[in-house]
GROMACS .gro file of C-alpha atoms in nm:
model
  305
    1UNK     CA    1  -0.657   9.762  -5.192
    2UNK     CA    2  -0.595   9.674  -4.821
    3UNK     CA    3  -0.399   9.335  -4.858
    4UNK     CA    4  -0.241   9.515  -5.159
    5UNK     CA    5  -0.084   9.718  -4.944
    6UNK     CA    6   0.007   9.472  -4.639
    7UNK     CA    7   0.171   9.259  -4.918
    8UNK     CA    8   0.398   9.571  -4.993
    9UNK     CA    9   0.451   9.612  -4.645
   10UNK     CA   10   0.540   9.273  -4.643
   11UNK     CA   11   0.747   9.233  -4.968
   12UNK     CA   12   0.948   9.545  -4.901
   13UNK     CA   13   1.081   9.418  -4.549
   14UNK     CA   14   1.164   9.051  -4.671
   15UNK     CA   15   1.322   9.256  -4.965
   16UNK     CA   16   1.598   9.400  -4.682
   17UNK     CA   17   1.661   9.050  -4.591
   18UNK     CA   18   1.653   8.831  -4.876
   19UNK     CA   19   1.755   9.100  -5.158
   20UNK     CA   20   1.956   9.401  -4.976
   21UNK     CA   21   2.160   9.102  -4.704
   22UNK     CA   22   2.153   8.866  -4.963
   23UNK     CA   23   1.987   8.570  -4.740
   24UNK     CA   24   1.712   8.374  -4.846
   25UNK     CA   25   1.457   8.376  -4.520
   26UNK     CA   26   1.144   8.153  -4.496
   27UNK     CA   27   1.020   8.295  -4.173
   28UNK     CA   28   0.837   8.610  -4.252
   29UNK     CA   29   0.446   8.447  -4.222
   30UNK     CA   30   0.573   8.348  -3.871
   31UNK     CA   31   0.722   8.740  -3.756
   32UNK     CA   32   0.340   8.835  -3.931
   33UNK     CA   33   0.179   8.627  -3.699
   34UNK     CA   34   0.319   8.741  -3.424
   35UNK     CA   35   0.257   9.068  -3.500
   36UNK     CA   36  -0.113   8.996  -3.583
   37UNK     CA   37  -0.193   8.847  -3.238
   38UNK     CA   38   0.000   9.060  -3.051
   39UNK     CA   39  -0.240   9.353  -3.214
   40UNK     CA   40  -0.525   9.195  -3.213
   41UNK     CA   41  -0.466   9.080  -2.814
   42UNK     CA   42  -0.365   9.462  -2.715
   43UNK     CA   43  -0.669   9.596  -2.922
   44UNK     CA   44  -0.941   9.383  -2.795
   45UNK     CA   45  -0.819   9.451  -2.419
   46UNK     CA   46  -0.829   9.847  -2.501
   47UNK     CA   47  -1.177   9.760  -2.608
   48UNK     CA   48  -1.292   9.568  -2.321
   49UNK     CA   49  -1.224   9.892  -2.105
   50UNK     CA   50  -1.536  10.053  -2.239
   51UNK     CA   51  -1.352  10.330  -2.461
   52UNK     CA   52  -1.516  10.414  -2.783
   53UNK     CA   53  -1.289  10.352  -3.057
   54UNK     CA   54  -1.542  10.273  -3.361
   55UNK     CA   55  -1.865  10.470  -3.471
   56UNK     CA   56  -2.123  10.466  -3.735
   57UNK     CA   57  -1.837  10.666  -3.923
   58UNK     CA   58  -1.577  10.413  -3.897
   59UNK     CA   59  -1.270  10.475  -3.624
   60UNK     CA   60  -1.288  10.722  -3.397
   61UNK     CA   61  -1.000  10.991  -3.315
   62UNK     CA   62  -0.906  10.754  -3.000
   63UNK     CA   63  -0.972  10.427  -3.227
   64UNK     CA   64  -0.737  10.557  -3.482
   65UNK     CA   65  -0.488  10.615  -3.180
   66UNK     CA   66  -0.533  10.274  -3.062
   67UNK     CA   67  -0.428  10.136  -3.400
   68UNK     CA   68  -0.103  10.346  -3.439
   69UNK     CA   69  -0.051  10.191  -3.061
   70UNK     CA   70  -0.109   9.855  -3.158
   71UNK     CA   71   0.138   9.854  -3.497
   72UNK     CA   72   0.431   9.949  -3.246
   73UNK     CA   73   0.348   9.681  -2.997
   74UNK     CA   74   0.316   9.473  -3.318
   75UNK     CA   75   0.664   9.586  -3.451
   76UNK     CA   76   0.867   9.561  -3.159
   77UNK     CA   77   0.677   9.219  -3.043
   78UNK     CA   78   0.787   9.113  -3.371
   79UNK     CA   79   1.138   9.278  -3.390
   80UNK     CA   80   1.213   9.062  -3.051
   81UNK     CA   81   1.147   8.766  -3.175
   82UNK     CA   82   1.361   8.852  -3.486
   83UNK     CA   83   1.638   8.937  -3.279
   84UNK     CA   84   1.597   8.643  -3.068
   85UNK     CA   85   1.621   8.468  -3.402
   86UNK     CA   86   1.815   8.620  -3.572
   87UNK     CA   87   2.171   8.625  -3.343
   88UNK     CA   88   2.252   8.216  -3.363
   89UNK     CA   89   2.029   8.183  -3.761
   90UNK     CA   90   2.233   8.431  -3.876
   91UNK     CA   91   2.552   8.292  -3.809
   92UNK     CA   92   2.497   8.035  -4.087
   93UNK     CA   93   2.363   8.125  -4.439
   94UNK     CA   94   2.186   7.994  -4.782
   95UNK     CA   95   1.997   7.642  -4.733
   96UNK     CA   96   2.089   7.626  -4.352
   97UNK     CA   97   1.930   7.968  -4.273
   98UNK     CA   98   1.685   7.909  -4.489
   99UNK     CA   99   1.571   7.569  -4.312
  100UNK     CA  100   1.595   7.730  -3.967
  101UNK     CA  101   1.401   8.048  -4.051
  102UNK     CA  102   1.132   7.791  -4.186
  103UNK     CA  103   1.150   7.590  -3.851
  104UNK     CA  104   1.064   7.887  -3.667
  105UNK     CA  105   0.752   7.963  -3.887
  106UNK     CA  106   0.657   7.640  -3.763
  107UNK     CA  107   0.708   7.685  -3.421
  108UNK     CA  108   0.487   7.937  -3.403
  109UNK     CA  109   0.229   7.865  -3.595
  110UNK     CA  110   0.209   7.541  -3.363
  111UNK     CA  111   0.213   7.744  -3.044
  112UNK     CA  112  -0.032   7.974  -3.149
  113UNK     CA  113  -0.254   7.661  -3.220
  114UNK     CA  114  -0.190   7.500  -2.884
  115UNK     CA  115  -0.211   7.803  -2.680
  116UNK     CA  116  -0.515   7.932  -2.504
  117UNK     CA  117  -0.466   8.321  -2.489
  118UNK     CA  118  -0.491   8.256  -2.905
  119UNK     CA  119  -0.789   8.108  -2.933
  120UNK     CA  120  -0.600   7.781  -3.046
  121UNK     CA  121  -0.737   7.608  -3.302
  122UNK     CA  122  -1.035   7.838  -3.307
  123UNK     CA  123  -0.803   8.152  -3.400
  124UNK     CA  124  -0.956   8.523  -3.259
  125UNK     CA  125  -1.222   8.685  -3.384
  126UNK     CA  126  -1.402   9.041  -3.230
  127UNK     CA  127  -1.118   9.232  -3.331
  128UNK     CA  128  -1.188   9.591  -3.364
  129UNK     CA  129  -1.152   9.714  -3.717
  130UNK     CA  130  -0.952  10.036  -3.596
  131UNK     CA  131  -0.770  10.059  -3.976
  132UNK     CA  132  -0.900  10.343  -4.235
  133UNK     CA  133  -0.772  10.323  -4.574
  134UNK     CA  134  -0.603  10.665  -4.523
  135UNK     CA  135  -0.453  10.592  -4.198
  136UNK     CA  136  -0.274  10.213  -4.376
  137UNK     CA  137  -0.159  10.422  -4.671
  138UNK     CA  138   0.017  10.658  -4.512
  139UNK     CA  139   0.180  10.416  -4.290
  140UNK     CA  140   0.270  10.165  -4.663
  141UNK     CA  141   0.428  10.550  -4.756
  142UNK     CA  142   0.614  10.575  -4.432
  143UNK     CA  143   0.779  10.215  -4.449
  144UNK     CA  144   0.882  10.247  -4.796
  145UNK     CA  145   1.053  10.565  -4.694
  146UNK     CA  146   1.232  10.435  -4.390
  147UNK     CA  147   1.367  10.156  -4.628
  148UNK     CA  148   1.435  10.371  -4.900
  149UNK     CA  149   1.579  10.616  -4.664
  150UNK     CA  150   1.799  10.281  -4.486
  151UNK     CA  151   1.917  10.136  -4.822
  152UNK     CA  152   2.126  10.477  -4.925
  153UNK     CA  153   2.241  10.494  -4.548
  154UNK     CA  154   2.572  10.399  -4.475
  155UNK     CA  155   2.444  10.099  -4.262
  156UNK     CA  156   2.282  10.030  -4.570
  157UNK     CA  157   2.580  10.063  -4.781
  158UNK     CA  158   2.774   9.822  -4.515
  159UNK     CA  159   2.486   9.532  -4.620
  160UNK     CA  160   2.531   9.542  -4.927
  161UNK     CA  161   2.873   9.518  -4.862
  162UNK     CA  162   2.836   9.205  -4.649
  163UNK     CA  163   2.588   9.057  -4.941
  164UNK     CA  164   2.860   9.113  -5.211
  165UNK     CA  165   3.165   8.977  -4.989
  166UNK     CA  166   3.125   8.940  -4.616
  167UNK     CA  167   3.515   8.857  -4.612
  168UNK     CA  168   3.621   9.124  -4.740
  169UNK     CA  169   3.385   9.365  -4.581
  170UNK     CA  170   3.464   9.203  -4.224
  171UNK     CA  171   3.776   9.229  -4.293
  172UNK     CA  172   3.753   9.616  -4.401
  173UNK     CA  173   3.633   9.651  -4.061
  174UNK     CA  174   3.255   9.625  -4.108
  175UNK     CA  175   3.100   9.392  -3.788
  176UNK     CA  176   2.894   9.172  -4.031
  177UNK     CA  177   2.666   9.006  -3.735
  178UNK     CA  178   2.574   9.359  -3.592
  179UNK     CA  179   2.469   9.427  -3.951
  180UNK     CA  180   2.313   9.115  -4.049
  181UNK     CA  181   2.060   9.073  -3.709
  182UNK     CA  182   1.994   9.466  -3.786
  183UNK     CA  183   1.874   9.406  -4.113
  184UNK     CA  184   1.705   9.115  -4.003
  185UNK     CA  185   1.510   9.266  -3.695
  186UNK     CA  186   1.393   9.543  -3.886
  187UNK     CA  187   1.246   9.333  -4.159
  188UNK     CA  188   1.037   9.161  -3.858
  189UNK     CA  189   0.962   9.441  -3.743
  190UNK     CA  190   0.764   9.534  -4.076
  191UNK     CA  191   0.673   9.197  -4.113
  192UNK     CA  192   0.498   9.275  -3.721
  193UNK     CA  193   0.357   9.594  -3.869
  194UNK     CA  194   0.223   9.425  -4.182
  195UNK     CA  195   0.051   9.138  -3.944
  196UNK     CA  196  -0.073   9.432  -3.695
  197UNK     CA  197  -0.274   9.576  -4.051
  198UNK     CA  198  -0.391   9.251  -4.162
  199UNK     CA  199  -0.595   9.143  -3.792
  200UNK     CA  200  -0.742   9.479  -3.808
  201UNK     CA  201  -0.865   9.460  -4.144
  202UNK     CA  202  -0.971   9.093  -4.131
  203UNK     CA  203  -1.083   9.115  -3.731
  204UNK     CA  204  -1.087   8.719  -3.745
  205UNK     CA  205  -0.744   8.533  -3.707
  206UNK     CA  206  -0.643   8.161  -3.740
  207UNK     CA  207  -0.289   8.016  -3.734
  208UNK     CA  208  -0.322   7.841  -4.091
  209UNK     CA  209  -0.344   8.182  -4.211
  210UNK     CA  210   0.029   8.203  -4.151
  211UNK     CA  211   0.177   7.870  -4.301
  212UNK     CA  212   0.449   7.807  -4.472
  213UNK     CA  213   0.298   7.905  -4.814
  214UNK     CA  214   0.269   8.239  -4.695
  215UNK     CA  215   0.587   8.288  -4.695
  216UNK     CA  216   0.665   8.148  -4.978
  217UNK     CA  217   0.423   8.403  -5.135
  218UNK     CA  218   0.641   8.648  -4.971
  219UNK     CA  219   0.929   8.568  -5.137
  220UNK     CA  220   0.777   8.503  -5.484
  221UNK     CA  221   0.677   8.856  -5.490
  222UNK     CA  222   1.018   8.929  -5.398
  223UNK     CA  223   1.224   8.724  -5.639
  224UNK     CA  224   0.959   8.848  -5.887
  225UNK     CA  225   1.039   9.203  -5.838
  226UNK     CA  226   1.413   9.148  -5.803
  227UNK     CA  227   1.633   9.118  -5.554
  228UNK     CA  228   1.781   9.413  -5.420
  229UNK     CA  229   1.511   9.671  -5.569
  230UNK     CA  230   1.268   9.806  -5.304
  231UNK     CA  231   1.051   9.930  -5.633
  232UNK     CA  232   1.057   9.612  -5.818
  233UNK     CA  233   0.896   9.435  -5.473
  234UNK     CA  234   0.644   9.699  -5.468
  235UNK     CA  235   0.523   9.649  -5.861
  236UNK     CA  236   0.550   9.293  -5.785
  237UNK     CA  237   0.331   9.309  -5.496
  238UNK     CA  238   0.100   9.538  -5.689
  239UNK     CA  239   0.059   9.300  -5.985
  240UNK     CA  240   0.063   8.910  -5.747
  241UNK     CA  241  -0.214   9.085  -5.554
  242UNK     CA  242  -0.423   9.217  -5.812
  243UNK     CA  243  -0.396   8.949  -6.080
  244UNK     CA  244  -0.561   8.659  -5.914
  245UNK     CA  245  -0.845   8.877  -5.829
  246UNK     CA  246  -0.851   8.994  -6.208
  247UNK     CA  247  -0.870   8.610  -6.305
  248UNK     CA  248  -1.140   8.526  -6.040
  249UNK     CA  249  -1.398   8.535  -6.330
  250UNK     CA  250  -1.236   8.242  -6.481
  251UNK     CA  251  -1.235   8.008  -6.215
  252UNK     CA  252  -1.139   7.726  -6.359
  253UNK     CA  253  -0.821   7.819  -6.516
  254UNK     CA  254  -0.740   8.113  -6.289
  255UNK     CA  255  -0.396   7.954  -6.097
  256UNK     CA  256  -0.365   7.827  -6.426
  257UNK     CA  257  -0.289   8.132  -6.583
  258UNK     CA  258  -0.158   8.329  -6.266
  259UNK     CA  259   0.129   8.025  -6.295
  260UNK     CA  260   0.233   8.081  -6.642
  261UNK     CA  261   0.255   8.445  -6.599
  262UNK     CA  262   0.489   8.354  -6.321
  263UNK     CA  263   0.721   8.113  -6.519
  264UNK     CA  264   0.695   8.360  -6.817
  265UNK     CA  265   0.849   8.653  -6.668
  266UNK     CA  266   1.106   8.419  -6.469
  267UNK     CA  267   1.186   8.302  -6.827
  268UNK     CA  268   1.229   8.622  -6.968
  269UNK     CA  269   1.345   8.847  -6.695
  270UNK     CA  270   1.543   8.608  -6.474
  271UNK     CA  271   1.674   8.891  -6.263
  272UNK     CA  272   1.332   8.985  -6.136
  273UNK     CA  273   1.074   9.302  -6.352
  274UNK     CA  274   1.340   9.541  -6.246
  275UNK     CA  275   1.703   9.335  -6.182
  276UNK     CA  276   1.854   9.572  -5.897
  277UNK     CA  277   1.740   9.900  -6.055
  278UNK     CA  278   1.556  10.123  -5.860
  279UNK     CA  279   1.290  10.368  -5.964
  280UNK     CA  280   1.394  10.760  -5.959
  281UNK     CA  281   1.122  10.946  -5.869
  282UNK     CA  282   1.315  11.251  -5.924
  283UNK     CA  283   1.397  11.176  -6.294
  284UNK     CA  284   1.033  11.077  -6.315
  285UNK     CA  285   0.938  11.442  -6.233
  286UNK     CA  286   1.206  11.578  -6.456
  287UNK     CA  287   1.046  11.368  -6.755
  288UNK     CA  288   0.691  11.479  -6.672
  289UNK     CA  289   0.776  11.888  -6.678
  290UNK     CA  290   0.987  11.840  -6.978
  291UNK     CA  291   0.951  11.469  -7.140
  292UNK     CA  292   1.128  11.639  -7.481
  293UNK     CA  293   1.438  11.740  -7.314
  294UNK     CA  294   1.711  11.521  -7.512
  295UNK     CA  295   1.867  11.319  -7.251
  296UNK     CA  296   2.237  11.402  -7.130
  297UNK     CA  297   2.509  11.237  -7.313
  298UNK     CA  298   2.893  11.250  -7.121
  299UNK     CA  299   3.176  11.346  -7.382
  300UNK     CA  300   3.427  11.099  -7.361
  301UNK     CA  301   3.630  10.842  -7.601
  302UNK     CA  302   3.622  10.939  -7.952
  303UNK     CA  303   3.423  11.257  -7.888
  304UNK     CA  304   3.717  11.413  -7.724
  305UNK     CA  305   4.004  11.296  -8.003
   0.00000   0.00000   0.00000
């Protein structure tokens, strides 16, 4: 349940990038790892002062602390590098951001393996597991929320904007590059956040764990979900996480099957399980209380000759 909810973390920020600004970014494993080490580094230094942060119970009140400490540092570690990154990537777009945002995955994932504060090639391990189920749950809640909240803003509006014509929207006054390296920072910031969640939940890290394939993960559960829709990347993360674990049984033919699902619903649903539609929670409720109320029909056309 853990990782299911990391990979929503993770889905939902790439989804800002790659769905809400429209550009397709392969460097989300390497914003992760960042966010992972930086963590994992601040946490194990908290614990080398002597404080108590774990019990026979699980976190303690100061442990849980530490870990709501540690996912900032991780975010705005993270969101630095993304900004860092994101002011020259951004002023190019489709296969050339792509290939840079990939090169920077890279990059790190090299340093981290050459680097002695790391671990190198050895990764970390000792990291205090300072993450409760209850504690990552309501922090998946709160990200989905700022997004949510984001994508009806008016800077969110002014993305989508940008996605559908950044001419035009320029040219309307919007200042696309203030936009696009905000959208992008914040999805590493997320990214940070997700990473910060995983090296507490793991407590052993190793650079391989944040390859290119990871990203490329990332955005199949995106694409799956479709682009644009924060709830289709959170079904999509639910059901990529869960299904190869439902399939372990039949280890043989498991990646078998978890790649025809795939292709099937690319096949059938092209636009992603949800296209650009977003769940309403509200009509949701509406349904539940009353799920025989007729549904609304406007008067127009014919009806009104």
């Amino acid at each position: 349940m853990m990782l299911v909810m990391i990979n929503i973390i993770l889905a939902t920020s790439l989804n800002l990038t790659t769905g809400v600004l429209g550009q397709i970014a392969l460097g989300h494993a390497g914003f992760m790892s960042v966010g992972a080490y930086a963590a994992a580094l601040f946490s194990m230094k908290i614990a080398e002062s002597g404080m108590v942060l774990v019990d026979a119970d699980g976190p303690t009140a100061m442990g849980t602390g530490i870990f709501l400490a540690s996912l900032m540092v991780a975010g705005a570690v993270a969101a630095l590098f993304g900004l860092v990154v994101g002011i020259p990537a951004l002023r190019l777009k489709g296969d050339y951001l792509a290939i840079i945002t990939l090169g920077f995955g890279e990059i790190i994932r090299v340093i981290i393996e050459n680097v002695e504060f790391t671990g190198g090639a050895q990764g970390l391990s000792g990291i205090p597991k300072l993450s409760s189920f209850n504690t990552v749950y309501w922090v998946t809640v709160l990200t989905i929320a700022i997004l949510f909240a984001f994508g009806r803003s008016r800077h969110g509006r002014a993305i989508i904007a940008i996605r559908e014509d950044d001419i035009a929207s320029e040219a309307s006054g919007i200042p696309n590059t203030y936009y696009k390296v905000l959208a992008f920072t914040m999805s590493a910031f997320f990214a940070g956040v997700a990473g910060a969640v995983y090296a507490q939940q793991m407590q052993v890290l190793g650079a391989k764990t944040f390859n290119f394939m990871r990203s490329i993960d990332i955005l199949v559960i995106v694409v799956l979900g479709g682009l644009g829709s924060l709830t289709g990347s959170i079904l999509s993360a639910i059901g990529l996480t869960v299904l190869p674990e439902a399939l372990r049984g039949f280890s043989e033919y498991r990646m078998l099957i978890y790649s025809v699902a795939l292709i099937a619903v690319m096949i059938f649903k092209p636009s992603g399980l949800l296209g650009t539609y977003e769940f309403s929670l509200t009509k949701f409720l509406c349904w539940l209380r009353n799920p025989n109320k007729p549904r609304r029909v406007k008067k127009g056309g014919a009806q009104n000759g």
